[in-house]
């Protein structure tokens, strides 16, 4: 053991704090029983995508609902992949969807919480103390193999059809005597530090993943690199140190890390620490070419959060959808509790999908329609104004020119017990209601969608008589409709649908055909929200003007 100690001191002469010192510095957290301490641990490599939002939402909701702690840890030990402003991108990107942290970096330079630093590149000495400890115990060693030697080993193993990796007899530096290692270090040779794995690949170990259930895998026997040539730890080792010292109870992360589980559990055992509970989240999947594949950051635009921003999908709708992905029974609950917050639903691990949910944009859109339909018109107006100001200045100007007019328009069929659900995003307001704005209606190449009545003379006859004799803006819906029927009677159309169905030949058409003429004349569309409300908002002058356009 003395020679291991010497080796450790030669490698880390300046590391004086020990594992025990750090154990004391970061004591067990004082939380109530069952409180979940979990983290979101991204590498600062780019924009927030929907899978990242799902993982961070899942962590935050379980921590919050158990009165635990949700913290942010930045995993930037792979300096080649780190981008400028990556930390702010993560924090702001998540905040936009109301995912916030109890502890962790608050921007590139500041952080909050007693278990930091929360940025791995600032934790170098802590990792070194843990690595030093392993070396002193003969559980880790310096490896001097060059890239060429590693390539040769790979080639040899491939040729011999062996498992690829630095393990067993192939792990040649594992067998170097400490004295020899010291000599080579003193001679200035380059090295990394590897774990001396006590595992045997022939043995099977069993774990209980909170989401996946019982899993059996071979033990890890690979002597992985735990400290790279640049003095920084690898992800696996940093995960052990951080999740232990930050007193993490649950590791909630993407299932791409599932194969690393034997190694991670082994690392905890080598230190005699209790491993956290592991919860591996299945990725979002997508139908593609008859098969199913993971939603991809590179190939699928709907993976990027900017996609929803640009369409004007409310952030709440995205979160409602992710809540549904997290617990499939959420949606049913939400539809009965639209006035409640997502957090009011009790999420459980056992309702989590363990095979990979198909990403369903239609479902997201439907949730969005339901959400938008539940907003007050004033609130929707403000959100739309903000959206159009950013994405469509011309429409923004029309939309905000007469605030009351736009709010009345958004209010059409909103207050009914079953509000209309035709807006899936703020961008749909222009698509659905453009004809309400004269500037758009008058400048568009109109495609009038007349149905059963198409004869121009007949159309004008209907419109003229209606305007002269029957339309009165003061009429409520039922009087208004009564007059529409009178118009029908006068012109030879059936005002009563039953009578029409019995004997269609006796009439020129029916009341639906006549009101369709008025609808299309005013909007050019055959499908619109409530015509009586539209007319009330357009007002007499506009109605007359639009009717005369058809002359
Ligand atoms: N930095 C890892 C990643 O970005 C985190 C994995 C984990 O949560 O343990 O995937």
PDB file of C-alpha atoms in Angstrom, residues 184-353:
ATOM      1  CA  UNK A 184       7.713   6.532 -16.162  1.00  0.00           C
ATOM      2  CA  UNK A 185       5.835   9.512 -14.743  1.00  0.00           C
ATOM      3  CA  UNK A 186       9.084  10.995 -13.513  1.00  0.00           C
ATOM      4  CA  UNK A 187      10.497  10.497 -17.002  1.00  0.00           C
ATOM      5  CA  UNK A 188       7.729  12.744 -18.276  1.00  0.00           C
ATOM      6  CA  UNK A 189       5.651  10.098 -20.080  1.00  0.00           C
ATOM      7  CA  UNK A 190       2.063  11.027 -20.837  1.00  0.00           C
ATOM      8  CA  UNK A 191      -0.677   9.061 -19.124  1.00  0.00           C
ATOM      9  CA  UNK A 192      -4.345   8.829 -18.241  1.00  0.00           C
ATOM     10  CA  UNK A 193      -5.824   7.286 -15.106  1.00  0.00           C
ATOM     11  CA  UNK A 194      -7.866   4.126 -15.439  1.00  0.00           C
ATOM     12  CA  UNK A 195     -10.140   2.311 -13.066  1.00  0.00           C
ATOM     13  CA  UNK A 196      -8.895  -1.131 -11.995  1.00  0.00           C
ATOM     14  CA  UNK A 197     -12.239  -2.815 -12.504  1.00  0.00           C
ATOM     15  CA  UNK A 198     -12.957  -5.607 -10.027  1.00  0.00           C
ATOM     16  CA  UNK A 199     -15.767  -6.914 -12.254  1.00  0.00           C
ATOM     17  CA  UNK A 200     -16.095 -10.180 -14.112  1.00  0.00           C
ATOM     18  CA  UNK A 201     -17.947 -10.085 -17.417  1.00  0.00           C
ATOM     19  CA  UNK A 202     -19.183 -13.648 -16.881  1.00  0.00           C
ATOM     20  CA  UNK A 203     -21.140 -12.567 -13.799  1.00  0.00           C
ATOM     21  CA  UNK A 204     -24.584 -11.118 -14.174  1.00  0.00           C
ATOM     22  CA  UNK A 205     -25.825  -8.333 -11.956  1.00  0.00           C
ATOM     23  CA  UNK A 206     -29.397  -7.249 -11.473  1.00  0.00           C
ATOM     24  CA  UNK A 207     -30.675  -3.727 -10.996  1.00  0.00           C
ATOM     25  CA  UNK A 208     -34.018  -2.233 -10.472  1.00  0.00           C
ATOM     26  CA  UNK A 209     -34.583   0.708 -12.761  1.00  0.00           C
ATOM     27  CA  UNK A 210     -37.523   2.722 -11.441  1.00  0.00           C
ATOM     28  CA  UNK A 211     -38.989   3.018 -14.913  1.00  0.00           C
ATOM     29  CA  UNK A 212     -37.696  -0.105 -16.640  1.00  0.00           C
ATOM     30  CA  UNK A 213     -38.041  -2.525 -13.743  1.00  0.00           C
ATOM     31  CA  UNK A 214     -35.622  -5.411 -13.212  1.00  0.00           C
ATOM     32  CA  UNK A 215     -32.662  -5.409 -15.558  1.00  0.00           C
ATOM     33  CA  UNK A 216     -29.925  -8.003 -15.773  1.00  0.00           C
ATOM     34  CA  UNK A 217     -26.574  -7.136 -17.304  1.00  0.00           C
ATOM     35  CA  UNK A 218     -23.020  -8.472 -17.226  1.00  0.00           C
ATOM     36  CA  UNK A 219     -20.718  -6.905 -14.681  1.00  0.00           C
ATOM     37  CA  UNK A 220     -18.352  -4.244 -15.922  1.00  0.00           C
ATOM     38  CA  UNK A 221     -14.793  -5.448 -16.357  1.00  0.00           C
ATOM     39  CA  UNK A 222     -13.500  -2.599 -18.506  1.00  0.00           C
ATOM     40  CA  UNK A 223     -10.758  -0.469 -16.997  1.00  0.00           C
ATOM     41  CA  UNK A 224     -12.310   2.770 -18.187  1.00  0.00           C
ATOM     42  CA  UNK A 225     -10.418   6.035 -18.268  1.00  0.00           C
ATOM     43  CA  UNK A 226     -11.485   8.055 -15.240  1.00  0.00           C
ATOM     44  CA  UNK A 227      -9.118  10.973 -15.735  1.00  0.00           C
ATOM     45  CA  UNK A 228      -8.100  12.173 -19.162  1.00  0.00           C
ATOM     46  CA  UNK A 229      -4.710  13.546 -20.158  1.00  0.00           C
ATOM     47  CA  UNK A 230      -6.040  17.081 -19.594  1.00  0.00           C
ATOM     48  CA  UNK A 231      -6.598  16.322 -15.893  1.00  0.00           C
ATOM     49  CA  UNK A 232     -10.393  16.368 -16.211  1.00  0.00           C
ATOM     50  CA  UNK A 233     -12.493  13.354 -15.296  1.00  0.00           C
ATOM     51  CA  UNK A 234     -14.610  11.445 -17.786  1.00  0.00           C
ATOM     52  CA  UNK A 235     -18.380  11.680 -17.591  1.00  0.00           C
ATOM     53  CA  UNK A 236     -18.758   8.367 -15.754  1.00  0.00           C
ATOM     54  CA  UNK A 237     -16.426   9.287 -12.958  1.00  0.00           C
ATOM     55  CA  UNK A 238     -17.741  12.813 -12.586  1.00  0.00           C
ATOM     56  CA  UNK A 239     -21.265  11.412 -12.353  1.00  0.00           C
ATOM     57  CA  UNK A 240     -20.261   9.244  -9.380  1.00  0.00           C
ATOM     58  CA  UNK A 241     -18.562  12.059  -7.500  1.00  0.00           C
ATOM     59  CA  UNK A 242     -21.187  14.688  -8.219  1.00  0.00           C
ATOM     60  CA  UNK A 243     -24.278  12.618  -7.694  1.00  0.00           C
ATOM     61  CA  UNK A 244     -22.848  11.345  -4.444  1.00  0.00           C
ATOM     62  CA  UNK A 245     -21.646  14.681  -3.052  1.00  0.00           C
ATOM     63  CA  UNK A 246     -24.717  16.548  -4.215  1.00  0.00           C
ATOM     64  CA  UNK A 247     -26.697  13.924  -2.322  1.00  0.00           C
ATOM     65  CA  UNK A 248     -28.745  12.904  -5.310  1.00  0.00           C
ATOM     66  CA  UNK A 249     -31.415  10.333  -4.573  1.00  0.00           C
ATOM     67  CA  UNK A 250     -32.634   9.763  -8.146  1.00  0.00           C
ATOM     68  CA  UNK A 251     -30.770   9.917 -11.425  1.00  0.00           C
ATOM     69  CA  UNK A 252     -33.394  10.692 -14.058  1.00  0.00           C
ATOM     70  CA  UNK A 253     -31.831  10.686 -17.509  1.00  0.00           C
ATOM     71  CA  UNK A 254     -32.137   9.486 -21.095  1.00  0.00           C
ATOM     72  CA  UNK A 255     -31.917   5.754 -21.687  1.00  0.00           C
ATOM     73  CA  UNK A 256     -28.799   6.120 -23.828  1.00  0.00           C
ATOM     74  CA  UNK A 257     -27.047   5.800 -20.452  1.00  0.00           C
ATOM     75  CA  UNK A 258     -28.635   2.470 -19.577  1.00  0.00           C
ATOM     76  CA  UNK A 259     -25.688   0.425 -20.913  1.00  0.00           C
ATOM     77  CA  UNK A 260     -23.387   2.347 -18.528  1.00  0.00           C
ATOM     78  CA  UNK A 261     -25.345   1.220 -15.489  1.00  0.00           C
ATOM     79  CA  UNK A 262     -23.078  -1.727 -14.521  1.00  0.00           C
ATOM     80  CA  UNK A 263     -20.112   0.627 -14.538  1.00  0.00           C
ATOM     81  CA  UNK A 264     -21.908   3.329 -12.578  1.00  0.00           C
ATOM     82  CA  UNK A 265     -23.118   0.960  -9.915  1.00  0.00           C
ATOM     83  CA  UNK A 266     -19.629  -0.526  -9.703  1.00  0.00           C
ATOM     84  CA  UNK A 267     -18.109   2.930  -9.157  1.00  0.00           C
ATOM     85  CA  UNK A 268     -20.450   3.568  -6.238  1.00  0.00           C
ATOM     86  CA  UNK A 269     -19.627   0.177  -4.751  1.00  0.00           C
ATOM     87  CA  UNK A 270     -15.881   0.761  -5.010  1.00  0.00           C
ATOM     88  CA  UNK A 271     -16.283   3.778  -2.760  1.00  0.00           C
ATOM     89  CA  UNK A 272     -18.763   2.069  -0.502  1.00  0.00           C
ATOM     90  CA  UNK A 273     -21.418   4.671  -1.371  1.00  0.00           C
ATOM     91  CA  UNK A 274     -25.053   3.867  -1.777  1.00  0.00           C
ATOM     92  CA  UNK A 275     -25.956   4.320  -5.461  1.00  0.00           C
ATOM     93  CA  UNK A 276     -28.871   6.595  -6.318  1.00  0.00           C
ATOM     94  CA  UNK A 277     -32.054   5.166  -7.788  1.00  0.00           C
ATOM     95  CA  UNK A 278     -31.893   5.109 -11.558  1.00  0.00           C
ATOM     96  CA  UNK A 279     -34.776   6.161 -13.776  1.00  0.00           C
ATOM     97  CA  UNK A 280     -34.039   5.862 -17.479  1.00  0.00           C
ATOM     98  CA  UNK A 281     -36.458   7.804 -19.652  1.00  0.00           C
ATOM     99  CA  UNK A 282     -37.336   6.377 -23.039  1.00  0.00           C
ATOM    100  CA  UNK A 283     -36.700   8.707 -25.943  1.00  0.00           C
ATOM    101  CA  UNK A 284     -39.429  10.264 -28.062  1.00  0.00           C
ATOM    102  CA  UNK A 285     -39.872   8.246 -31.227  1.00  0.00           C
ATOM    103  CA  UNK A 286     -41.094   9.034 -34.703  1.00  0.00           C
ATOM    104  CA  UNK A 287     -42.647   7.049 -37.545  1.00  0.00           C
ATOM    105  CA  UNK A 288     -40.363   7.144 -40.499  1.00  0.00           C
ATOM    106  CA  UNK A 289     -40.497   5.223 -43.739  1.00  0.00           C
ATOM    107  CA  UNK A 290     -42.620   2.443 -42.310  1.00  0.00           C
ATOM    108  CA  UNK A 291     -40.315   2.060 -39.302  1.00  0.00           C
ATOM    109  CA  UNK A 292     -39.913   3.793 -35.966  1.00  0.00           C
ATOM    110  CA  UNK A 293     -36.842   5.757 -34.980  1.00  0.00           C
ATOM    111  CA  UNK A 294     -35.739   8.220 -32.330  1.00  0.00           C
ATOM    112  CA  UNK A 295     -36.766  11.823 -32.856  1.00  0.00           C
ATOM    113  CA  UNK A 296     -33.617  13.439 -34.156  1.00  0.00           C
ATOM    114  CA  UNK A 297     -32.114  16.830 -33.419  1.00  0.00           C
ATOM    115  CA  UNK A 298     -30.644  16.880 -36.892  1.00  0.00           C
ATOM    116  CA  UNK A 299     -33.518  15.580 -39.005  1.00  0.00           C
ATOM    117  CA  UNK A 300     -36.715  16.704 -37.296  1.00  0.00           C
ATOM    118  CA  UNK A 301     -37.573  20.391 -37.106  1.00  0.00           C
ATOM    119  CA  UNK A 302     -40.186  19.675 -34.395  1.00  0.00           C
ATOM    120  CA  UNK A 303     -37.334  18.651 -32.127  1.00  0.00           C
ATOM    121  CA  UNK A 304     -36.189  22.258 -31.696  1.00  0.00           C
ATOM    122  CA  UNK A 305     -38.121  24.514 -29.352  1.00  0.00           C
ATOM    123  CA  UNK A 306     -37.804  27.357 -31.878  1.00  0.00           C
ATOM    124  CA  UNK A 307     -40.242  25.392 -34.054  1.00  0.00           C
ATOM    125  CA  UNK A 308     -43.054  25.955 -31.526  1.00  0.00           C
ATOM    126  CA  UNK A 309     -42.024  29.522 -30.938  1.00  0.00           C
ATOM    127  CA  UNK A 310     -42.211  30.372 -34.612  1.00  0.00           C
ATOM    128  CA  UNK A 311     -45.662  28.821 -35.033  1.00  0.00           C
ATOM    129  CA  UNK A 312     -46.883  30.448 -31.841  1.00  0.00           C
ATOM    130  CA  UNK A 313     -47.695  27.241 -29.976  1.00  0.00           C
ATOM    131  CA  UNK A 314     -48.244  28.329 -26.355  1.00  0.00           C
ATOM    132  CA  UNK A 315     -45.527  27.066 -24.038  1.00  0.00           C
ATOM    133  CA  UNK A 316     -48.301  25.712 -21.821  1.00  0.00           C
ATOM    134  CA  UNK A 317     -49.454  23.443 -24.655  1.00  0.00           C
ATOM    135  CA  UNK A 318     -45.967  22.023 -25.109  1.00  0.00           C
ATOM    136  CA  UNK A 319     -45.800  21.330 -21.386  1.00  0.00           C
ATOM    137  CA  UNK A 320     -49.267  19.775 -21.358  1.00  0.00           C
ATOM    138  CA  UNK A 321     -48.112  17.454 -24.082  1.00  0.00           C
ATOM    139  CA  UNK A 322     -44.920  16.539 -22.231  1.00  0.00           C
ATOM    140  CA  UNK A 323     -46.974  15.914 -19.099  1.00  0.00           C
ATOM    141  CA  UNK A 324     -49.054  13.482 -21.161  1.00  0.00           C
ATOM    142  CA  UNK A 325     -45.906  11.761 -22.368  1.00  0.00           C
ATOM    143  CA  UNK A 326     -44.663  11.532 -18.777  1.00  0.00           C
ATOM    144  CA  UNK A 327     -47.870  10.022 -17.429  1.00  0.00           C
ATOM    145  CA  UNK A 328     -50.372   8.787 -19.996  1.00  0.00           C
ATOM    146  CA  UNK A 329     -53.306   9.311 -17.614  1.00  0.00           C
ATOM    147  CA  UNK A 330     -52.515  13.020 -17.368  1.00  0.00           C
ATOM    148  CA  UNK A 331     -54.522  14.008 -20.436  1.00  0.00           C
ATOM    149  CA  UNK A 332     -57.787  12.600 -19.175  1.00  0.00           C
ATOM    150  CA  UNK A 333     -57.292  14.443 -15.899  1.00  0.00           C
ATOM    151  CA  UNK A 334     -56.435  17.715 -17.657  1.00  0.00           C
ATOM    152  CA  UNK A 335     -59.522  17.625 -19.834  1.00  0.00           C
ATOM    153  CA  UNK A 336     -61.596  17.587 -16.659  1.00  0.00           C
ATOM    154  CA  UNK A 337     -59.413  20.084 -14.797  1.00  0.00           C
ATOM    155  CA  UNK A 338     -58.535  22.749 -17.322  1.00  0.00           C
ATOM    156  CA  UNK A 339     -58.420  25.468 -14.700  1.00  0.00           C
ATOM    157  CA  UNK A 340     -55.736  23.651 -12.692  1.00  0.00           C
ATOM    158  CA  UNK A 341     -51.947  23.714 -12.999  1.00  0.00           C
ATOM    159  CA  UNK A 342     -49.928  20.782 -14.362  1.00  0.00           C
ATOM    160  CA  UNK A 343     -48.358  20.398 -10.922  1.00  0.00           C
ATOM    161  CA  UNK A 344     -51.753  19.713  -9.384  1.00  0.00           C
ATOM    162  CA  UNK A 345     -51.726  16.324 -11.059  1.00  0.00           C
ATOM    163  CA  UNK A 346     -49.859  13.678  -9.060  1.00  0.00           C
ATOM    164  CA  UNK A 347     -47.200  12.176 -11.317  1.00  0.00           C
ATOM    165  CA  UNK A 348     -45.925   8.664 -10.628  1.00  0.00           C
ATOM    166  CA  UNK A 349     -42.993   6.683 -11.984  1.00  0.00           C
ATOM    167  CA  UNK A 350     -45.079   3.603 -12.613  1.00  0.00           C
ATOM    168  CA  UNK A 351     -47.170   5.407 -15.212  1.00  0.00           C
ATOM    169  CA  UNK A 352     -44.097   6.307 -17.227  1.00  0.00           C
ATOM    170  CA  UNK A 353     -43.697   4.859 -20.659  1.00  0.00           C
TER     171      UNK A 353
END
